[in-house]
Coordinates of C-alpha atoms in Angstrom, one line a residue:
X1 CA 13.7 71.0 -72.8
X2 CA 14.1 74.0 -70.4
X3 CA 11.4 76.7 -70.6
X4 CA 14.2 79.1 -71.5
X5 CA 15.5 76.9 -74.3
X6 CA 12.1 76.1 -75.7
X7 CA 12.0 79.6 -77.1
X8 CA 15.7 79.6 -78.1
X9 CA 16.3 79.8 -81.9
X10 CA 19.6 77.9 -82.5
X11 CA 19.4 78.2 -86.3
X12 CA 21.6 75.1 -86.7
X13 CA 21.3 75.3 -90.5
X14 CA 23.2 78.6 -90.4
X15 CA 25.6 78.2 -87.5
X16 CA 27.3 75.6 -85.4
X17 CA 25.5 75.8 -82.1
X18 CA 27.3 74.5 -79.1
X19 CA 24.1 73.3 -77.3
X20 CA 21.7 72.3 -80.1
X21 CA 22.8 69.8 -82.8
X22 CA 22.1 70.2 -86.6
X23 CA 19.3 67.7 -86.0
X24 CA 17.7 70.2 -83.5
X25 CA 18.4 68.0 -80.4
X26 CA 20.4 69.0 -77.3
X27 CA 23.9 67.7 -77.3
X28 CA 24.4 65.0 -74.7
X29 CA 26.9 66.9 -72.5
X30 CA 24.3 69.7 -72.1
X31 CA 21.4 67.5 -70.9
X32 CA 22.1 68.1 -67.2
X33 CA 22.4 71.9 -67.8
X34 CA 19.1 72.0 -69.7
X35 CA 17.4 69.9 -67.0
X36 CA 18.6 72.3 -64.3
X37 CA 17.5 75.4 -66.1
X38 CA 14.1 73.9 -66.7
X39 CA 13.6 74.1 -62.9
X40 CA 14.3 77.9 -62.9
X41 CA 11.7 80.6 -63.1
X42 CA 12.4 84.1 -64.3
X43 CA 12.6 85.2 -60.7
X44 CA 15.2 82.5 -60.1
X45 CA 17.3 83.9 -63.0
X46 CA 17.0 87.4 -61.7
X47 CA 18.1 86.4 -58.2
X48 CA 21.1 84.6 -59.6
X49 CA 22.0 87.6 -61.8
X50 CA 21.9 89.7 -58.7
X51 CA 24.3 87.3 -56.9
X52 CA 26.6 87.5 -59.9
X53 CA 26.5 91.3 -60.1
X54 CA 27.2 91.7 -56.4
X55 CA 30.1 89.3 -56.7
X56 CA 31.7 91.1 -59.6
X57 CA 31.1 94.5 -58.1
X58 CA 32.6 93.5 -54.8
X59 CA 35.6 91.9 -56.4
X60 CA 36.2 95.0 -58.5
X61 CA 36.3 92.9 -61.7
X62 CA 36.7 95.6 -64.3
X63 CA 38.4 96.4 -67.5
X64 CA 39.2 99.8 -69.1
X65 CA 37.9 101.0 -72.4
X66 CA 40.2 103.6 -74.0
X67 CA 38.8 106.5 -76.0
X68 CA 35.5 107.0 -74.2
X69 CA 34.7 110.4 -72.7
X70 CA 32.6 109.0 -69.9
X71 CA 34.0 106.8 -67.2
X72 CA 36.4 104.3 -68.8
X73 CA 36.4 101.6 -66.1
X74 CA 33.6 99.0 -66.5
X75 CA 32.4 95.9 -64.8
X76 CA 33.3 93.0 -67.1
X77 CA 30.1 91.7 -68.8
X78 CA 29.3 88.1 -67.9
X79 CA 26.8 85.6 -69.1
X80 CA 25.5 82.9 -66.7
X81 CA 25.0 80.0 -69.1
X82 CA 28.3 78.2 -69.0
X83 CA 30.0 76.6 -71.9
X84 CA 30.5 72.9 -71.5
X85 CA 33.3 71.0 -73.2
X86 CA 33.4 67.2 -73.1
X87 CA 36.8 65.8 -72.1
X88 CA 37.4 64.1 -75.4
X89 CA 37.1 67.4 -77.3
X90 CA 39.4 69.1 -74.7
X91 CA 42.0 66.5 -75.2
X92 CA 42.3 67.5 -78.9
X93 CA 42.7 71.2 -78.0
X94 CA 45.2 70.4 -75.3
X95 CA 47.4 68.3 -77.5
X96 CA 47.1 70.8 -80.4
X97 CA 48.1 73.7 -78.2
X98 CA 51.1 71.9 -76.7
X99 CA 52.3 71.0 -80.2
X100 CA 51.8 74.6 -81.4
X101 CA 53.6 76.3 -78.5
X102 CA 56.5 73.8 -78.7
X103 CA 56.9 74.7 -82.4
X104 CA 56.7 78.4 -81.7
X105 CA 59.3 78.3 -79.0
X106 CA 61.6 76.4 -81.4
X107 CA 60.9 79.0 -84.0
X108 CA 61.9 81.9 -81.7
X109 CA 65.1 80.1 -80.6
X110 CA 66.0 79.5 -84.2
X111 CA 65.4 83.0 -85.5
X112 CA 67.4 84.5 -82.6
X113 CA 70.3 82.1 -83.3
X114 CA 71.0 80.3 -86.5
X115 CA 67.9 81.3 -88.6
X116 CA 67.8 78.0 -90.2
X117 CA 64.1 78.2 -91.1
X118 CA 64.9 81.4 -93.0
X119 CA 67.9 80.0 -94.8
X120 CA 65.8 77.0 -95.8
X121 CA 63.2 79.4 -97.2
X122 CA 60.3 78.0 -95.2
X123 CA 59.3 81.5 -94.2
X124 CA 60.4 84.6 -96.3
X125 CA 63.2 86.2 -94.3
X126 CA 61.9 89.7 -95.0
X127 CA 58.7 88.9 -93.2
X128 CA 60.5 87.9 -90.0
X129 CA 63.3 90.4 -90.1
X130 CA 60.9 93.2 -91.1
X131 CA 58.5 92.5 -88.3
X132 CA 58.2 95.5 -85.9
X133 CA 58.6 93.1 -83.0
X134 CA 61.7 91.3 -84.2
X135 CA 64.5 92.4 -81.8
X136 CA 67.7 92.0 -83.6
X137 CA 69.5 93.3 -80.5
X138 CA 68.7 90.0 -78.9
X139 CA 70.2 87.7 -81.5
X140 CA 72.4 85.2 -79.6
X141 CA 70.8 85.9 -76.2
X142 CA 69.8 82.7 -74.4
X143 CA 66.7 82.9 -72.1
X144 CA 66.6 80.5 -69.2
X145 CA 65.7 76.9 -70.2
X146 CA 65.8 78.1 -73.9
X147 CA 62.2 79.0 -73.6
X148 CA 60.8 82.3 -74.9
X149 CA 57.1 81.9 -74.4
X150 CA 56.3 81.2 -70.8
X151 CA 52.6 82.3 -70.9
X152 CA 50.6 82.0 -74.1
X153 CA 46.9 82.5 -74.9
X154 CA 45.8 81.3 -78.3
X155 CA 42.3 82.1 -79.6
X156 CA 40.4 79.2 -80.8
X157 CA 37.1 79.2 -82.8
X158 CA 34.8 76.6 -84.4
X159 CA 33.7 76.7 -88.0
X160 CA 30.3 75.8 -89.4
X161 CA 31.1 72.1 -89.1
X162 CA 32.3 72.4 -85.5
X163 CA 36.0 72.0 -86.3
X164 CA 38.4 73.8 -83.9
X165 CA 40.7 76.3 -85.6
X166 CA 43.3 78.6 -84.2
X167 CA 42.4 82.2 -85.0
X168 CA 45.5 83.9 -83.6
X169 CA 48.3 83.5 -81.0
X170 CA 48.8 86.0 -78.2
X171 CA 52.4 85.6 -77.1
X172 CA 53.5 88.9 -75.7
X173 CA 51.3 89.7 -72.6
X174 CA 48.1 87.7 -73.1
X175 CA 45.4 88.8 -70.7
X176 CA 42.0 87.6 -69.5
X177 CA 43.1 84.7 -67.2
X178 CA 41.8 86.6 -64.1
X179 CA 38.3 86.7 -65.6
X180 CA 38.5 82.9 -66.2
X181 CA 39.3 82.4 -62.5
X182 CA 36.7 84.8 -61.2
X183 CA 34.0 83.5 -63.5
X184 CA 34.4 80.1 -61.9
X185 CA 34.1 81.5 -58.4
X186 CA 31.0 83.5 -59.4
X187 CA 29.3 80.5 -61.0
X188 CA 30.0 78.3 -57.9
X189 CA 28.1 80.9 -55.8
X190 CA 25.2 81.3 -58.1
X191 CA 24.7 77.7 -59.4
X192 CA 26.1 75.3 -56.7
X193 CA 23.6 72.5 -57.5
X194 CA 24.4 72.6 -61.2
X195 CA 28.1 72.2 -60.3
X196 CA 27.3 69.1 -58.3
X197 CA 25.7 67.5 -61.3
X198 CA 28.9 67.7 -63.4
X199 CA 32.4 66.6 -62.8
X200 CA 34.0 69.9 -63.7
X201 CA 37.8 69.9 -63.9
X202 CA 39.3 72.5 -61.6
X203 CA 41.2 75.6 -62.7
X204 CA 41.9 77.2 -59.3
X205 CA 45.5 76.1 -59.3
X206 CA 46.4 78.4 -62.2
X207 CA 48.2 81.1 -60.0
X208 CA 50.3 78.4 -58.3
X209 CA 51.2 76.8 -61.6
X210 CA 52.1 80.3 -63.0
X211 CA 54.3 81.0 -60.0
X212 CA 56.0 77.6 -60.3
X213 CA 56.7 78.3 -64.0
X214 CA 58.2 81.7 -63.2
X215 CA 60.4 80.2 -60.4
X216 CA 61.7 77.6 -62.7
X217 CA 63.2 80.2 -65.0
X218 CA 65.1 81.9 -62.2
X219 CA 68.7 82.5 -63.1
X220 CA 69.8 81.9 -59.5
X221 CA 69.5 78.8 -57.4
X222 CA 67.6 79.5 -54.2
X223 CA 64.7 77.9 -52.5
X224 CA 62.3 80.7 -53.2
X225 CA 63.4 83.0 -56.0
X226 CA 62.1 86.6 -55.8
X227 CA 59.4 87.0 -58.4
X228 CA 57.7 90.3 -59.1
X229 CA 54.9 91.4 -61.5
X230 CA 55.7 94.5 -63.4
X231 CA 52.6 96.5 -64.4
X232 CA 52.3 99.7 -66.4
X233 CA 50.1 101.0 -63.6
X234 CA 46.5 101.8 -62.7
X235 CA 45.6 103.3 -66.1
X236 CA 46.4 100.1 -68.0
X237 CA 43.3 98.2 -69.3
X238 CA 44.4 95.0 -67.5
X239 CA 45.4 96.6 -64.2
X240 CA 42.8 94.6 -62.3
X241 CA 44.3 91.4 -63.6
X242 CA 47.9 92.5 -62.7
X243 CA 46.9 93.2 -59.1
X244 CA 44.7 90.1 -58.9
X245 CA 47.5 87.7 -60.1
X246 CA 50.2 89.3 -57.9
X247 CA 47.9 88.9 -54.9
X248 CA 47.0 85.3 -55.8
X249 CA 50.7 84.4 -56.2
X250 CA 51.8 86.2 -53.2
X251 CA 54.3 88.3 -55.0
X252 CA 55.0 92.0 -55.2
X253 CA 53.1 94.2 -57.7
X254 CA 55.6 96.7 -59.0
X255 CA 55.9 99.6 -61.4
X256 CA 59.0 100.8 -63.1
X257 CA 59.6 103.4 -60.4
X258 CA 59.7 100.7 -57.8
X259 CA 62.7 99.0 -59.4
X260 CA 66.4 100.0 -59.6
X261 CA 69.3 98.5 -61.4
X262 CA 72.7 98.5 -59.7
X263 CA 75.8 96.7 -61.1
X264 CA 73.6 94.8 -63.6
X265 CA 71.4 93.4 -61.0
X266 CA 67.7 94.4 -60.4
X267 CA 66.4 95.4 -57.0
X268 CA 63.0 96.4 -55.7
X269 CA 62.6 99.1 -53.2
X270 CA 60.9 97.9 -50.0
X271 CA 60.4 99.3 -46.5
X272 CA 63.3 96.9 -45.5
X273 CA 65.6 98.3 -48.1
X274 CA 66.6 97.0 -51.6
X275 CA 65.7 93.4 -52.3
X276 CA 67.2 91.5 -55.3
X277 CA 64.8 90.5 -58.0
X278 CA 65.3 87.2 -59.8
X279 CA 62.3 87.0 -62.2
X280 CA 60.0 89.6 -63.6
X281 CA 56.6 88.6 -64.9
X282 CA 56.3 91.7 -67.0
X283 CA 53.0 93.0 -68.4
X284 CA 54.8 95.8 -70.1
X285 CA 55.6 95.7 -73.8
X286 CA 59.2 95.3 -75.0
X287 CA 59.4 98.9 -76.2
X288 CA 58.7 100.3 -72.7
X289 CA 61.0 98.1 -70.6
X290 CA 64.2 100.1 -70.7
X291 CA 64.6 103.7 -71.8
X292 CA 68.3 103.2 -72.4
X293 CA 67.6 100.5 -75.1
X294 CA 64.1 101.1 -76.4
X295 CA 61.8 104.1 -76.2
X296 CA 63.8 106.9 -74.3
X297 CA 60.5 108.5 -73.2
X298 CA 59.3 105.4 -71.4
X299 CA 58.5 105.8 -67.7
X300 CA 57.1 102.3 -67.4
X301 CA 60.3 100.3 -67.3
X302 CA 63.6 100.8 -65.6
X303 CA 67.0 102.0 -66.9
X304 CA 69.6 99.2 -67.1
X305 CA 67.1 96.3 -67.1
X306 CA 68.2 95.0 -70.5
X307 CA 71.8 94.9 -69.5
X308 CA 70.9 92.9 -66.4
X309 CA 68.8 90.6 -68.6
X310 CA 71.7 90.1 -71.1
X311 CA 74.1 89.3 -68.2
X312 CA 71.7 86.6 -67.0
X313 CA 71.1 88.2 -63.7
X314 CA 67.3 88.5 -64.1
X315 CA 64.7 86.5 -66.1
X316 CA 61.8 88.1 -68.0
X317 CA 58.6 86.3 -68.8
X318 CA 57.8 86.4 -71.6
X319 CA 61.3 86.8 -73.1
X320 CA 62.1 89.9 -75.1
X321 CA 61.3 89.4 -78.8
X322 CA 58.4 87.0 -78.6
X323 CA 56.1 89.5 -80.3
X324 CA 57.5 88.5 -83.7
X325 CA 55.7 85.1 -83.3
X326 CA 52.3 86.7 -82.6
X327 CA 52.6 88.9 -85.6
X328 CA 49.5 88.0 -87.6
X329 CA 51.6 87.6 -90.8
X330 CA 53.9 85.1 -89.1
X331 CA 50.8 83.3 -87.6
X332 CA 50.0 82.1 -91.2
X333 CA 53.3 80.1 -91.2
X334 CA 52.7 78.2 -87.9
X335 CA 51.5 75.0 -89.7
X336 CA 54.8 75.0 -91.7
X337 CA 56.8 75.6 -88.4
X338 CA 55.1 72.5 -86.9
X339 CA 56.0 70.4 -89.9
X340 CA 59.6 71.9 -90.1
X341 CA 60.6 71.6 -86.4
X342 CA 58.5 68.6 -85.2
X343 CA 57.9 66.6 -88.4
X344 CA 54.2 66.4 -87.5
X345 CA 51.0 67.6 -89.1
X346 CA 49.2 70.3 -87.1
X347 CA 46.5 69.0 -84.7
X348 CA 44.8 72.3 -84.8
X349 CA 44.5 74.0 -88.2
X350 CA 44.8 77.7 -88.9
X351 CA 42.0 79.8 -90.4
X352 CA 42.9 80.3 -94.1
X353 CA 44.9 83.6 -94.4
X354 CA 45.9 85.8 -97.3
X355 CA 48.9 88.0 -97.0
X356 CA 48.7 91.5 -98.6
X357 CA 52.5 91.4 -99.1
X358 CA 52.0 88.7 -101.6
X359 CA 50.9 90.4 -105.0
X360 CA 48.4 87.7 -106.0
X361 CA 46.9 87.7 -102.4
X362 CA 46.8 91.5 -102.5
X363 CA 44.8 91.5 -105.7
X364 CA 42.3 89.0 -104.2
X365 CA 42.0 91.0 -101.0
X366 CA 41.3 94.3 -102.7
X367 CA 38.7 92.6 -105.0
X368 CA 36.9 91.0 -102.1
X369 CA 37.0 93.5 -99.2
X370 CA 33.2 93.2 -98.8
X371 CA 33.4 89.5 -97.8
X372 CA 36.7 89.3 -95.9
X373 CA 37.9 90.1 -92.4
X374 CA 41.0 92.3 -92.7
X375 CA 43.4 92.7 -89.8
X376 CA 46.5 94.8 -89.1
X377 CA 49.4 92.5 -88.3
X378 CA 50.2 93.9 -84.8
X379 CA 46.9 95.2 -83.5
X380 CA 44.8 93.5 -80.8
X381 CA 41.6 94.0 -78.9
X382 CA 39.5 94.2 -82.1
X383 CA 41.2 97.4 -83.2
X384 CA 42.6 97.9 -86.7
X385 CA 40.1 95.5 -88.2
X386 CA 37.6 95.6 -91.0
X387 CA 34.7 93.1 -91.0
X388 CA 33.8 93.2 -94.7
X389 CA 30.1 92.1 -94.5
X390 CA 29.4 94.7 -91.8
X391 CA 31.4 97.5 -93.4
X392 CA 30.4 100.5 -95.6
X393 CA 31.8 101.4 -99.0
X394 CA 33.6 104.3 -97.4
X395 CA 35.3 102.1 -94.8
X396 CA 36.3 99.6 -97.4
X397 CA 37.8 102.4 -99.5
X398 CA 39.8 103.6 -96.5
X399 CA 41.1 100.2 -95.7
X400 CA 42.1 99.6 -99.4
X401 CA 44.3 102.7 -99.1
X402 CA 45.8 101.5 -95.9
X403 CA 46.6 98.1 -97.3
X404 CA 48.1 99.4 -100.5
X405 CA 50.3 101.9 -98.6
X406 CA 51.7 99.2 -96.3
X407 CA 50.9 95.7 -97.5
X408 CA 53.3 94.0 -95.1
X409 CA 51.0 95.1 -92.3
X410 CA 47.8 93.5 -93.4
X411 CA 46.3 90.0 -93.6
X412 CA 42.8 88.9 -94.6
X413 CA 40.7 85.9 -93.7
X414 CA 37.3 84.6 -94.7
X415 CA 34.4 85.7 -92.6
X416 CA 33.8 82.6 -90.5
X417 CA 30.5 82.4 -88.7
X418 CA 31.9 81.5 -85.3
X419 CA 30.0 78.9 -83.3
X420 CA 27.1 80.2 -81.2
X421 CA 26.1 79.6 -77.7
X422 CA 22.8 80.5 -76.0
X423 CA 23.3 83.6 -73.8
X424 CA 20.8 85.6 -71.8
X425 CA 19.6 88.6 -73.7
X426 CA 17.5 89.6 -70.6
X427 CA 16.1 87.6 -67.7
X428 CA 13.7 85.6 -69.8
X429 CA 15.1 85.2 -73.3
X430 CA 18.2 83.5 -74.7
X431 CA 19.8 84.4 -78.0
X432 CA 22.6 82.7 -79.9
X433 CA 25.8 84.7 -79.5
X434 CA 29.1 84.0 -81.2
X435 CA 32.0 82.8 -79.0
X436 CA 35.6 81.9 -79.1
X437 CA 37.9 80.3 -76.5
X438 CA 41.3 81.5 -75.1
X439 CA 43.1 78.7 -73.2
X440 CA 46.3 79.6 -71.3
X441 CA 49.5 77.6 -71.8
X442 CA 52.4 77.8 -69.3
X443 CA 55.8 76.6 -70.4
X444 CA 58.7 76.0 -68.0
X445 CA 60.4 72.7 -67.3
X446 CA 57.0 71.2 -68.3
X447 CA 54.0 72.5 -70.2
X448 CA 50.8 73.1 -68.2
X449 CA 47.4 73.9 -69.6
X450 CA 44.5 74.4 -67.1
X451 CA 41.3 72.8 -68.4
X452 CA 39.2 75.2 -70.3
X453 CA 40.1 78.9 -70.6
X454 CA 38.2 82.1 -71.1
X455 CA 35.2 81.8 -73.4
X456 CA 34.6 85.2 -74.8
X457 CA 31.2 86.0 -76.2
X458 CA 29.9 88.7 -78.5
X459 CA 27.0 90.0 -76.5
X460 CA 25.8 92.5 -79.2
X461 CA 23.3 90.6 -81.3
X462 CA 24.8 89.4 -84.6
X463 CA 28.2 90.7 -83.8
X464 CA 31.3 88.6 -84.5
X465 CA 33.6 90.7 -82.3
X466 CA 34.1 89.1 -78.9
X467 CA 36.7 91.6 -77.5
X468 CA 35.6 93.3 -74.3
X469 CA 36.7 96.7 -75.7
X470 CA 34.1 96.1 -78.5
X471 CA 31.1 95.0 -76.5
X472 CA 32.1 91.5 -75.7
X473 CA 31.8 89.6 -72.4
X474 CA 32.7 86.2 -71.1
X475 CA 31.3 82.8 -69.9
X476 CA 32.6 80.2 -67.5
X477 CA 34.1 77.2 -69.4
X478 CA 33.6 73.8 -68.0
X479 CA 35.7 70.8 -69.1
X480 CA 33.7 67.9 -67.9
X481 CA 34.6 64.2 -67.5
X482 CA 32.3 61.9 -69.3

């Protein structure tokens, strides 16, 4: 075993370790990696870390942390030990995600048209119609191809037995794909020999696949529809990603002030004059898209956009109103959606979830706050969350008050010990860090899932929170042919 892994404590009796089996032996798909790392000295690791740091610094790969008094823009933390997924395991994830996103698209089409699933009482109507992201103004509106979710990022974890479970679905403006792409480029520079030892499935075609998906939903027939990316601007936490993707796709990066609506058509201001816009890949939430329809104080969108959208003169990705499907309360019903719309059993299971809006669940949640993970229905980035085993009595009391005051807004799940993966604690020692996986699903005329995704890692020792805003980082994810 590699000198670095000889000192590694996998604790397989407590956690599912991605590299070391319950029997204490390396898993077969990691043998080449361990062999290669056995040839490295500490100086070799330091040299590669320097290569990686220079790459990330030169590329400006950053994210923004809100609420800090010091500089808020940071280099995205990265761990150099890649996650390796054998092809047969990836096949299960891929099929499960395609099934899940298909059902979620059918759900959105249903609730914005006939609401059959509500009339059949598969999901309580009040939970859907009462969701803060349900847009009743868009009932009856038909998005191109009948698809609402064009870009999805579902978070997948493994339980103690290694089973893949879906933790949540990100269906509004999922982020992180730029880090997935840049992680791959960085690893190719720092570990070229290791790459040659594996048949790693490529991911570099993601920007082209995304552009193809966006062009497919264009409301006008022309050889090259005009697609733009709408960003909230440089102060948004994902601005690096917005500019990166626009550059990779060869499309304009625009802000609301760059757009104008005339006669229910959208144009972008250019040095050549106004140019018609056919498709907007928007990274702006619904509420800020159009001050005439949503928040009147918004400066991030453009007045008149929604009328142009309703008239079918411009397409938006994702469609307006998809947020109701990534409401964490609605998430708990996805297995029932799959059965209802597709007549199939879910390939990927959900994490067990209690709804505070259900009186019996509420009673259980309040009695077990110290052992559960409690989440607000529409928060993300690790905010609005209580991790019971790590919380104080005072924090639990505060959350109990929040839950009782608005039970519709909270769910609870058991504290699952996410699988662990060895990660460098320094240049000589590895420690087991909890991880998850966010694959990206593109839906146009066909469904495309690039192999792998973004593996997020909780780099704080013992932490279960993988979000970058809470001290998390990422790894490259290799889907390898066997």
